[in-house]
mmCIF file of C-alpha atoms in Angstrom:
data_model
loop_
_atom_site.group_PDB
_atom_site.id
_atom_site.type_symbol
_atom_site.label_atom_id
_atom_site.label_comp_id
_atom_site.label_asym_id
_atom_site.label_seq_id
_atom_site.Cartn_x
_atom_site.Cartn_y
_atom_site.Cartn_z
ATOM 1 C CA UNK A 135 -53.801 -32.749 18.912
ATOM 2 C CA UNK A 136 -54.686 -29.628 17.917
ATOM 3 C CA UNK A 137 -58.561 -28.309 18.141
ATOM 4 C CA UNK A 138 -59.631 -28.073 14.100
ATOM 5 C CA UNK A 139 -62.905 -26.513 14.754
ATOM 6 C CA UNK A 140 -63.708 -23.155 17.215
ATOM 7 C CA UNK A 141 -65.548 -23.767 20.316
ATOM 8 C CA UNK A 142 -68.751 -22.528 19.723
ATOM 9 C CA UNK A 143 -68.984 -24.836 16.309
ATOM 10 C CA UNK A 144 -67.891 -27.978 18.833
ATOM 11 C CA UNK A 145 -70.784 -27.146 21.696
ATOM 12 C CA UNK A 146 -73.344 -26.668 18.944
ATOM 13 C CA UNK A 147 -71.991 -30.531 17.046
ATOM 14 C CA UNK A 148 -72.132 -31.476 20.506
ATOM 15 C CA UNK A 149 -75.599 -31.117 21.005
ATOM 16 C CA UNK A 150 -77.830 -30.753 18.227
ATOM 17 C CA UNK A 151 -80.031 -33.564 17.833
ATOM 18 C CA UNK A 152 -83.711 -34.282 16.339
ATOM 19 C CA UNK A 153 -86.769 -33.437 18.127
ATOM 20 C CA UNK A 154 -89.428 -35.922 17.689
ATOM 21 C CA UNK A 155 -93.420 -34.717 18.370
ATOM 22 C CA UNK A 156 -95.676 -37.882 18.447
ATOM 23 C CA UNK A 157 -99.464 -37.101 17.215
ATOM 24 C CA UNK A 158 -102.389 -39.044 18.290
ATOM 25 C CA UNK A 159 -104.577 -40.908 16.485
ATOM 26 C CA UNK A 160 -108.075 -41.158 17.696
ATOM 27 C CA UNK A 161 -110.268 -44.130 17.002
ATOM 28 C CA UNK A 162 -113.090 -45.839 19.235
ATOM 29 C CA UNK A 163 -111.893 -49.921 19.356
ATOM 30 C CA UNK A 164 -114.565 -50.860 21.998
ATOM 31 C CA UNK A 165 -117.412 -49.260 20.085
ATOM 32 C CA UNK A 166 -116.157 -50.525 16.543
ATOM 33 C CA UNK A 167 -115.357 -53.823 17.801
ATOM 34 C CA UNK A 168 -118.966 -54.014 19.100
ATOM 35 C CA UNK A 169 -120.628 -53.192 16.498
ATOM 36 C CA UNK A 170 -118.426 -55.675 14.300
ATOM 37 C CA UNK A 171 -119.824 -58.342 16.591
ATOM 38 C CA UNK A 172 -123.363 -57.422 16.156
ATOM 39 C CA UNK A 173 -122.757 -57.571 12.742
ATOM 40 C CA UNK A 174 -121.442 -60.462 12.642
ATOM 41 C CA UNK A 175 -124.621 -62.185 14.464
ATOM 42 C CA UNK A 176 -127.019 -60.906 11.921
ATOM 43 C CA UNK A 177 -125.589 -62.660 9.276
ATOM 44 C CA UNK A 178 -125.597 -66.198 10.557
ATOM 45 C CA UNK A 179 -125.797 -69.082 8.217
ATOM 46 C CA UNK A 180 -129.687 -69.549 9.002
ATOM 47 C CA UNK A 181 -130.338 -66.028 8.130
ATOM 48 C CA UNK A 182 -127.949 -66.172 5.096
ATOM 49 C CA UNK A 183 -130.522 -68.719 3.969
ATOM 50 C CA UNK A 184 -133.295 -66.717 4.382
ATOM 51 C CA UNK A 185 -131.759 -63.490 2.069
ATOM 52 C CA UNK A 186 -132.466 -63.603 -1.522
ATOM 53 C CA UNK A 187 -129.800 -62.651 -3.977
ATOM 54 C CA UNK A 188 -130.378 -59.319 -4.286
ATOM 55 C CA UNK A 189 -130.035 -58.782 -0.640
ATOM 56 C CA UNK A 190 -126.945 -60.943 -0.593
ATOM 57 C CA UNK A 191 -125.528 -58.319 -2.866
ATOM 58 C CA UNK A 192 -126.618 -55.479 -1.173
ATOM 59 C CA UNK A 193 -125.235 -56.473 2.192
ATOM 60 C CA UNK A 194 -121.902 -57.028 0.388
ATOM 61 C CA UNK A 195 -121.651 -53.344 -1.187
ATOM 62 C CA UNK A 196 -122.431 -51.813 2.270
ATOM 63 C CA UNK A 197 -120.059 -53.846 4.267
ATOM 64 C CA UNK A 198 -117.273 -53.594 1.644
ATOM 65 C CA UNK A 199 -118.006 -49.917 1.335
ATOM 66 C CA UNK A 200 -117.219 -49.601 4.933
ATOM 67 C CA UNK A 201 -113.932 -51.732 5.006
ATOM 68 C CA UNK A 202 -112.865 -49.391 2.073
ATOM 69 C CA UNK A 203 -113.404 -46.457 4.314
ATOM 70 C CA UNK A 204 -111.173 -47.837 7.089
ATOM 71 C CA UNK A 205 -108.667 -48.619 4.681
ATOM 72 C CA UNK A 206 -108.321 -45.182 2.700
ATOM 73 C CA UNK A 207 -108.418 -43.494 6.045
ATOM 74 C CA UNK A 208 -105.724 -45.847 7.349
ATOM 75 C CA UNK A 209 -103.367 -44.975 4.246
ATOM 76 C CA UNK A 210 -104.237 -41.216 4.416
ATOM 77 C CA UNK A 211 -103.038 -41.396 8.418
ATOM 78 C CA UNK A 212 -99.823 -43.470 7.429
ATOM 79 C CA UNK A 213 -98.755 -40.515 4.675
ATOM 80 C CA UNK A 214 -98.747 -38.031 7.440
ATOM 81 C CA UNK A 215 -96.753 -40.227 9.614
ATOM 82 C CA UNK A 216 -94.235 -41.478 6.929
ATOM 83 C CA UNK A 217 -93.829 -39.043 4.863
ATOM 84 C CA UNK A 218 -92.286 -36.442 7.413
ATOM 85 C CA UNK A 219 -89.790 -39.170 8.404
ATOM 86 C CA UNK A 220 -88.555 -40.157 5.257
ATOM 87 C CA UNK A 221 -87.599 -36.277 4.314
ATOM 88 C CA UNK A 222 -86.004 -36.176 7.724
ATOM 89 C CA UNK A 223 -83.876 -39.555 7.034
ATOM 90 C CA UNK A 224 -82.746 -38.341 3.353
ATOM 91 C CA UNK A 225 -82.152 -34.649 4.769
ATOM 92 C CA UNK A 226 -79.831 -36.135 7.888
ATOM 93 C CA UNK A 227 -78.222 -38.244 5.061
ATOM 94 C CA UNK A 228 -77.667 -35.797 2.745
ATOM 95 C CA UNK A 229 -76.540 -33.464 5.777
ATOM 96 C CA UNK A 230 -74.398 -36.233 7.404
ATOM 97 C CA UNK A 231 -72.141 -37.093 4.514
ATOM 98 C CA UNK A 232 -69.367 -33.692 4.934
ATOM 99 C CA UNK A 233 -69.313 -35.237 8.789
ATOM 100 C CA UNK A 234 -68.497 -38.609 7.424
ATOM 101 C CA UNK A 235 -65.914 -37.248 5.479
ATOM 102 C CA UNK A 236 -64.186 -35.452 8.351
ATOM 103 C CA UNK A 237 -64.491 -38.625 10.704
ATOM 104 C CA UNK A 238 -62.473 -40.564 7.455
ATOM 105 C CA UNK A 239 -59.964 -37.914 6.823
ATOM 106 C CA UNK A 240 -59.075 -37.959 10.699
ATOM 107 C CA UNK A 241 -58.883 -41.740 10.568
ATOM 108 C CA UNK A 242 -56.734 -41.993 7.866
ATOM 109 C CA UNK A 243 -54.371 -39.547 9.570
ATOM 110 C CA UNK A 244 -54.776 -41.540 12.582
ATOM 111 C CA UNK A 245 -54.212 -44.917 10.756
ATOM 112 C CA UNK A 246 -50.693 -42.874 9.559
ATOM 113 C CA UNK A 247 -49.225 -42.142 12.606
ATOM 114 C CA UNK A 248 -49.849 -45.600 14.098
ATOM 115 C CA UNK A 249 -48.344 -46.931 11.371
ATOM 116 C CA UNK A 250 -45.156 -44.845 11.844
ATOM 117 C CA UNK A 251 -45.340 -45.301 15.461
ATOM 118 C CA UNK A 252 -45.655 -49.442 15.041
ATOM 119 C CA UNK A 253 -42.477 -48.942 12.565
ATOM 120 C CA UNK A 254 -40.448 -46.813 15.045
ATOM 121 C CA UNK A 255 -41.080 -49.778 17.482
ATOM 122 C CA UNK A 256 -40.559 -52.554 15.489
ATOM 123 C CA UNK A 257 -37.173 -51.112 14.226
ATOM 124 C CA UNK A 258 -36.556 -50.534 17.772
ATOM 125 C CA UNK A 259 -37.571 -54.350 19.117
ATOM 126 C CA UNK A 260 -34.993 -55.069 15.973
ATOM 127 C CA UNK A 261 -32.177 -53.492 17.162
ATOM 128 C CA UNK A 262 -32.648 -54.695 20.781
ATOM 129 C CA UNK A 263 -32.966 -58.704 19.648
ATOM 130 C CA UNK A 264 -30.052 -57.670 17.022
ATOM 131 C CA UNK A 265 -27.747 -56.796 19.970
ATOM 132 C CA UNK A 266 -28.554 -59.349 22.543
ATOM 133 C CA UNK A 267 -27.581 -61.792 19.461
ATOM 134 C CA UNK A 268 -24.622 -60.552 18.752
ATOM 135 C CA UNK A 269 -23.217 -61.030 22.427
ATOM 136 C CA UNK A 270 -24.813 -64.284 22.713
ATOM 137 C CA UNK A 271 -22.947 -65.190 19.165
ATOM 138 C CA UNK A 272 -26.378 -65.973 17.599
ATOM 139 C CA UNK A 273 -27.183 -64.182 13.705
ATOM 140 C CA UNK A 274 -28.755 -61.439 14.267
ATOM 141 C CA UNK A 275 -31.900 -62.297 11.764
ATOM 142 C CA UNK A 276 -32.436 -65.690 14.268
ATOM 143 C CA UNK A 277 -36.076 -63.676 15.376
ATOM 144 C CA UNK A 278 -37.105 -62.127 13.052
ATOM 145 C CA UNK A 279 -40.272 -63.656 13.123
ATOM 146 C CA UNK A 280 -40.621 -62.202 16.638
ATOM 147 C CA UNK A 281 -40.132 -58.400 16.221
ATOM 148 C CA UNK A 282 -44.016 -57.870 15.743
ATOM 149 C CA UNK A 283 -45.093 -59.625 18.626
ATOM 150 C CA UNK A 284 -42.599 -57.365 20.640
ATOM 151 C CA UNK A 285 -43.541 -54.372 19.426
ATOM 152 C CA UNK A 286 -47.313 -53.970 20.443
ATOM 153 C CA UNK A 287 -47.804 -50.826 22.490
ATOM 154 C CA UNK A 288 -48.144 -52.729 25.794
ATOM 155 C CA UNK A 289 -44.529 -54.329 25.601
ATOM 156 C CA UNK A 290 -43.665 -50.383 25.809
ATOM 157 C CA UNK A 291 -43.525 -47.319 28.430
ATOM 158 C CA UNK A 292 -46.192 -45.159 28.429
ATOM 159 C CA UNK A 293 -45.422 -42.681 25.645
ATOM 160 C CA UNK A 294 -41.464 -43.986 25.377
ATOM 161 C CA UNK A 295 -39.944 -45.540 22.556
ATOM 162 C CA UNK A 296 -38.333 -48.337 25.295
ATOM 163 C CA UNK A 297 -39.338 -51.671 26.161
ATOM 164 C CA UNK A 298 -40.737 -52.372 29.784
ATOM 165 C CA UNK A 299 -38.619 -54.916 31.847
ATOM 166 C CA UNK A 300 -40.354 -57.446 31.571
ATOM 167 C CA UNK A 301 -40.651 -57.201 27.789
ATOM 168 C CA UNK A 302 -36.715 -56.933 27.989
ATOM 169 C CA UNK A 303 -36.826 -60.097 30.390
ATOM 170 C CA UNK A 304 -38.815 -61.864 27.853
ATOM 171 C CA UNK A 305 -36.345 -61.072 25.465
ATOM 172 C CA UNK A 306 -33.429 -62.371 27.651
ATOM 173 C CA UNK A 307 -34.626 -65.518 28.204
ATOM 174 C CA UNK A 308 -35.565 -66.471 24.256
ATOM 175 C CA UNK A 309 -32.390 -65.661 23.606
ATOM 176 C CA UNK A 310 -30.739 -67.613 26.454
ATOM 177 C CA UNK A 311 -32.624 -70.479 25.375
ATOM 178 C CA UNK A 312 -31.871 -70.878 21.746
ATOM 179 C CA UNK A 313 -27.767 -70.082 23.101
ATOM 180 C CA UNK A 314 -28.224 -73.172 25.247
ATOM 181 C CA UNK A 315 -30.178 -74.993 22.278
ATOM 182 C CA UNK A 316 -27.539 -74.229 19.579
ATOM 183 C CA UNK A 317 -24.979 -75.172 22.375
ATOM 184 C CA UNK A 318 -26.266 -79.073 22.766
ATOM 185 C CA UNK A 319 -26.954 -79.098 19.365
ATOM 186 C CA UNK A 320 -23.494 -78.807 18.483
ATOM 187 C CA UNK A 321 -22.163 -81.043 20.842
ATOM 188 C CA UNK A 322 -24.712 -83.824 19.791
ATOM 189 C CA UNK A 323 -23.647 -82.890 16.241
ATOM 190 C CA UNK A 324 -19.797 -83.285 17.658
ATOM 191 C CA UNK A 325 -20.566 -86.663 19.455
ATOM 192 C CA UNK A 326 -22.096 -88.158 16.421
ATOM 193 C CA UNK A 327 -19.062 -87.468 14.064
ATOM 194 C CA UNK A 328 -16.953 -89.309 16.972
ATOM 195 C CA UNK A 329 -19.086 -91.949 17.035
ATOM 196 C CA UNK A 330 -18.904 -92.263 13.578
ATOM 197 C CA UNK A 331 -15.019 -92.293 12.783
ATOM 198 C CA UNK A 332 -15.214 -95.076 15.514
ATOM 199 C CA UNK A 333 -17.774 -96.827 14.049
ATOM 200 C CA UNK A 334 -16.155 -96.192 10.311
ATOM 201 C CA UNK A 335 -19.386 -95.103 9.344
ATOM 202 C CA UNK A 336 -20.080 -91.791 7.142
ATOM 203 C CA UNK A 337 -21.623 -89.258 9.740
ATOM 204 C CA UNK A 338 -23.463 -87.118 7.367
ATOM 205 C CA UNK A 339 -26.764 -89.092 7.339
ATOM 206 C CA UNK A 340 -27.232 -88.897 11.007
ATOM 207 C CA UNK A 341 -26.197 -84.925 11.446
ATOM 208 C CA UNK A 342 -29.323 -84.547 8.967
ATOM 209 C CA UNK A 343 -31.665 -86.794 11.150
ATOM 210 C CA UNK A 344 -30.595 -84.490 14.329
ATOM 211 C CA UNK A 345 -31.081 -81.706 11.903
ATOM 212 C CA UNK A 346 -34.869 -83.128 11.109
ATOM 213 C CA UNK A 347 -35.205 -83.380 14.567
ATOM 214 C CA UNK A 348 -34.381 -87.310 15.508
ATOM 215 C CA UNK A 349 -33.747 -87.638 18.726
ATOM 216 C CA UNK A 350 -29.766 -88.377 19.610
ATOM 217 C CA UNK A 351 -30.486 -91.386 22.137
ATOM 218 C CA UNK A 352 -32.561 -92.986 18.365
ATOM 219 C CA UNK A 353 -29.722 -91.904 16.543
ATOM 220 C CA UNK A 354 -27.099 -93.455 18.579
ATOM 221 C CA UNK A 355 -29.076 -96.649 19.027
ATOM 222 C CA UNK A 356 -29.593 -97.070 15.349
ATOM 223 C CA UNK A 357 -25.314 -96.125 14.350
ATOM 224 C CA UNK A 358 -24.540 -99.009 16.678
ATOM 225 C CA UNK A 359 -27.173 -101.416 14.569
ATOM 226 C CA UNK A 360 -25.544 -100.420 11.395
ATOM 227 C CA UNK A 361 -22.035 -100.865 12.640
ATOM 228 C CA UNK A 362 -23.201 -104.229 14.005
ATOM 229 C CA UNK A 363 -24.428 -105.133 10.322
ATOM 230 C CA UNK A 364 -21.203 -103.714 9.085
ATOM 231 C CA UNK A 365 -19.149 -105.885 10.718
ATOM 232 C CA UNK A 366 -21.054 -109.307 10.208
ATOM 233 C CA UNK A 367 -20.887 -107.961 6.454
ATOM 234 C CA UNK A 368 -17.672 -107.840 6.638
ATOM 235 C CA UNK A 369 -17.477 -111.193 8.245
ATOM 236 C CA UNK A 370 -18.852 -112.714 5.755
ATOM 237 C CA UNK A 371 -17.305 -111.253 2.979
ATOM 238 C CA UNK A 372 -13.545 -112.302 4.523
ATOM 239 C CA UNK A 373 -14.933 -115.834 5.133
ATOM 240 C CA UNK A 374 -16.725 -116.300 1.804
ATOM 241 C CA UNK A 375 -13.201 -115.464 0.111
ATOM 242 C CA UNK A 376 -11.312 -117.827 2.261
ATOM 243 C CA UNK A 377 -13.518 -120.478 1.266
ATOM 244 C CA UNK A 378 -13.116 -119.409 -2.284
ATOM 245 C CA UNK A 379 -9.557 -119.704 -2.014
ATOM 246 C CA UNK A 380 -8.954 -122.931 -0.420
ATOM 247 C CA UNK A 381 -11.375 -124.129 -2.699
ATOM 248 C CA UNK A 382 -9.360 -122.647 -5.938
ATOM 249 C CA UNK A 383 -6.137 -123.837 -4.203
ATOM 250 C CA UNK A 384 -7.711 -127.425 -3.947
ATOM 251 C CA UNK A 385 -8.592 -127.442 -7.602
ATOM 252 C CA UNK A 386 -4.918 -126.330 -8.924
ATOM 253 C CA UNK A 387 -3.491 -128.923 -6.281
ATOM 254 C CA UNK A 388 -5.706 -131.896 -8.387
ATOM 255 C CA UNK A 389 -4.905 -130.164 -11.650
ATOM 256 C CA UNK A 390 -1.206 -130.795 -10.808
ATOM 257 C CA UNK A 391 -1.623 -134.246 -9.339
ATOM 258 C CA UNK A 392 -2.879 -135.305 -12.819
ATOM 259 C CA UNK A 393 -0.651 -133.679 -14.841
ATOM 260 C CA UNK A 394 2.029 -135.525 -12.896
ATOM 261 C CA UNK A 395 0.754 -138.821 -13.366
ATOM 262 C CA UNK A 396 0.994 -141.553 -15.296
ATOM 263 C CA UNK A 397 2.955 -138.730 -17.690
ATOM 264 C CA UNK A 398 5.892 -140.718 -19.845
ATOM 265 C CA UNK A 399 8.778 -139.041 -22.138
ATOM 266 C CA UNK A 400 8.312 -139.518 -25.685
ATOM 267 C CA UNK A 401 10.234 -139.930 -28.822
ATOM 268 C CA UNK A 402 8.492 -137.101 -31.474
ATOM 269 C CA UNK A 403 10.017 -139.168 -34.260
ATOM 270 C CA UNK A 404 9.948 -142.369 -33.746
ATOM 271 C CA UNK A 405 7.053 -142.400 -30.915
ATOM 272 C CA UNK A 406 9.657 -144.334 -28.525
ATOM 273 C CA UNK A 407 9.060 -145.105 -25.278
ATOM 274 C CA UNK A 408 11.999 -143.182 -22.994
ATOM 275 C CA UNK A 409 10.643 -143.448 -19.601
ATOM 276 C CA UNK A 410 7.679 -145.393 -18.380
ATOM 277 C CA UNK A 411 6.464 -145.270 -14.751
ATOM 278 C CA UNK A 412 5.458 -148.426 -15.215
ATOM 279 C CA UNK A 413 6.853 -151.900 -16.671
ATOM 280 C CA UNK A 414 6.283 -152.798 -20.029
ATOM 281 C CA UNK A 415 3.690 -155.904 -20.470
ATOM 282 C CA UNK A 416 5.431 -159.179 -22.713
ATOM 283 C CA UNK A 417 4.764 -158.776 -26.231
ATOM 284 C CA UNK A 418 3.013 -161.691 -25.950
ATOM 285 C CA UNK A 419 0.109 -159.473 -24.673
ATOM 286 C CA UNK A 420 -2.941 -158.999 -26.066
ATOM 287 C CA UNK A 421 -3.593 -156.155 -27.847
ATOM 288 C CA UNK A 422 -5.053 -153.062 -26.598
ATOM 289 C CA UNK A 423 -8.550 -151.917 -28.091
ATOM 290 C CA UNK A 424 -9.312 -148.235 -28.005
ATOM 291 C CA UNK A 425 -11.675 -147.145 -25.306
ATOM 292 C CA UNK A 426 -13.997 -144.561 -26.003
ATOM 293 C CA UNK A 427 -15.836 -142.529 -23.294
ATOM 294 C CA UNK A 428 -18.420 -139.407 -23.466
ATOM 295 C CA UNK A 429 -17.609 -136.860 -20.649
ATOM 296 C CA UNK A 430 -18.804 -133.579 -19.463
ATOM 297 C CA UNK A 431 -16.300 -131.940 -17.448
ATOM 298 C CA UNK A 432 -16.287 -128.579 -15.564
ATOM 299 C CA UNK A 433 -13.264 -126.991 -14.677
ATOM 300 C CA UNK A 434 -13.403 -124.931 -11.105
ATOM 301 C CA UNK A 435 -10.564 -123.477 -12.006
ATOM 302 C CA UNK A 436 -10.954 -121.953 -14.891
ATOM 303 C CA UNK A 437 -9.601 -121.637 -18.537
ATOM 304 C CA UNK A 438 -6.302 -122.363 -16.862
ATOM 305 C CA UNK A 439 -6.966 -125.295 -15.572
ATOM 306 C CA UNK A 440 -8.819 -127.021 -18.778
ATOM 307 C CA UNK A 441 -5.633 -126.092 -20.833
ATOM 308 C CA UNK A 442 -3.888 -127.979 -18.323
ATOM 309 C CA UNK A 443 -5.680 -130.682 -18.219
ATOM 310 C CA UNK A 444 -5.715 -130.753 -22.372
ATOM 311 C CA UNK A 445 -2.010 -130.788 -22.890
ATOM 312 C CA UNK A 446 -1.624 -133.981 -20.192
ATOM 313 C CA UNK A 447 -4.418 -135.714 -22.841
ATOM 314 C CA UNK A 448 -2.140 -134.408 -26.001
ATOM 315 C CA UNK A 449 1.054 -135.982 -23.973
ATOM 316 C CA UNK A 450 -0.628 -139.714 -23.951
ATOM 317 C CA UNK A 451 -2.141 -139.520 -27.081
ATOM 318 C CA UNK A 452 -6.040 -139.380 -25.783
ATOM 319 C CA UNK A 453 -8.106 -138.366 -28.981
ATOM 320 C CA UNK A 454 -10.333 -135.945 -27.975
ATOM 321 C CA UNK A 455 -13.287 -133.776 -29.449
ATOM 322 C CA UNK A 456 -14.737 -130.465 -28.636
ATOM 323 C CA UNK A 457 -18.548 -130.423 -28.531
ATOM 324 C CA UNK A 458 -19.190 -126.911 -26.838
ATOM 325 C CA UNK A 459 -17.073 -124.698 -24.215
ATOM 326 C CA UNK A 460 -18.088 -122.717 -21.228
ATOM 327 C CA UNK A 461 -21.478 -123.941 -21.646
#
């Protein structure tokens, strides 16, 4: 980088510094502390006792005066100490601030050319991961998230815009590894569709538990327990309709026993016997008194079957009546 000040300016920057001259205060402790002491005895509680107010008073004035002394002399001492400091810390302030401003300016420049430096090599990483992807047959955006953590200034030569080796190892293997991933991946995603058109189950529910990360042995395990359940379904579906259709079978086999029996041919007219399964009683018999009956009668078979059975009690003249249907 090139020198922005001359030399002379930079040996004088270099080494100017403040120059501090300590004073000396002088003050006898022994003596003072002494005499404190003595003072101190005279005025015991026993000889407080013995001093009228006046005294009292008097004694206070000339020991206050002298702590008053102390004390102005004390603050008089601290001015002369202070004061010359705190003009030299607001002139080094005031002085300091142009310096500041260079040692800002030459960060911000600084902060500039790092930043295009860490762009060059992030661009760089880019294009590197970009390639290697596109032999591998990978998209080229699969790390994108990585580029910044390859392009710090120690994955580089010194002063080069190319990776070290084993940055470019690094590199190798990540991308190796997601080849081989995306590899097994689709051939789990390939056995599952098998196992599915075997099974005659839709695959597309387990393709998105691999894709949420299910493991294939769970997977496989749980396609054979649903084509297990399938298949007793199934099972019982097939023998649930056999049953119902022996069972409707047995009810139109009944329906047509009845109909056929006891049935005799009719004369509209003249209400004539023609045929009669059975032989006609003397007329010496006695007669026949209606029999009534209240029934309730479901019919399996349906509407069908209760028309059916109505026209066989029109064709022997059964009276009947109607009280509800389908109920």
């Amino acid at each position: 980088m090139k020198d922005v000040t001359n030399n002379a300016t930079n040996n004088f920057l270099e080494t100017i510094e403040p120059v501090y001259t300590p004073g000396k205060i002088s003050f006898d402790f022994d003596a003072f502390d002494k005499a404190i002491q003595t003072a101190v005895s005279e005025v015991s509680d026993e000889q407080l006792d013995n001093l009228e107010y006046d005294e009292i008073k008097k004694e206070i004035t000339r020991y206050k005066g002298l702590y008053d002394k102390l004390e102005t002399k004390r603050k008089d001492i601290a001015k002369v100490y202070k004061n010359p400091l705190t003009e030299f810390e607001g002139d080094l302030k005031k002085s300091c601030n142009p310096l500041k401003g260079i040692i800002n300016k030459l960060r911000a420049k600084r902060d500039e050319i790092d930043e295009h430096q860490k762009m060059l090599r992030v661009d760089h990483v880019r294009s590197v991961f970009e390639e290697k992807c596109e032999l591998a047959g990978l998209d080229k955006d699969t790390f994108k998230d990585k580029y910044t953590g390859y392009s710090l200034k120690g994955c580089f030569k010194t002063k080069k815009m190319e990776l070290k080796k084993e940055t470019v190892d690094k590199i190798d293997a990540l991308v190796l590894a997601e080849y081989d991933r995306l590899e097994e991946y689709k051939a789990n995603i390939a056995m599952i569709e098998e196992q599915a058109l075997d099974y005659e189950l839709p695959a597309e529910p387990y393709t998105r538990a691999l894709q949420n990360d299910t493991p294939l042995v769970e997977i496989l395990k749980q396609m054979k327990k649903d084509r297990d359940a399938a298949i007793e379904r199934k099972q019982q579906a097939e023998a649930k309709q056999k049953a119902e259709a022996a069972r409707l079978a047995e009810i139109e086999a009944m329906a047509q026993q009845s109909a056929n029996e006891e049935i005799k041919a009719v004369n509209a007219e003249t209400g004539e016997v023609i045929e009669d399964a059975k032989p006609v009683e003397e007329a010496t018999s006695k007669p026949v008194e209606p029999y009534k009956v209240n029934l309730s009668l479901t019919f399996h078979g349906g509407e069908q079957q209760w028309h059916q059975f109505a026209k066989l009690l029109d064709d022997n003249f059964v009276n009947y009546e109607i009280l509800g249907e389908n109920q």
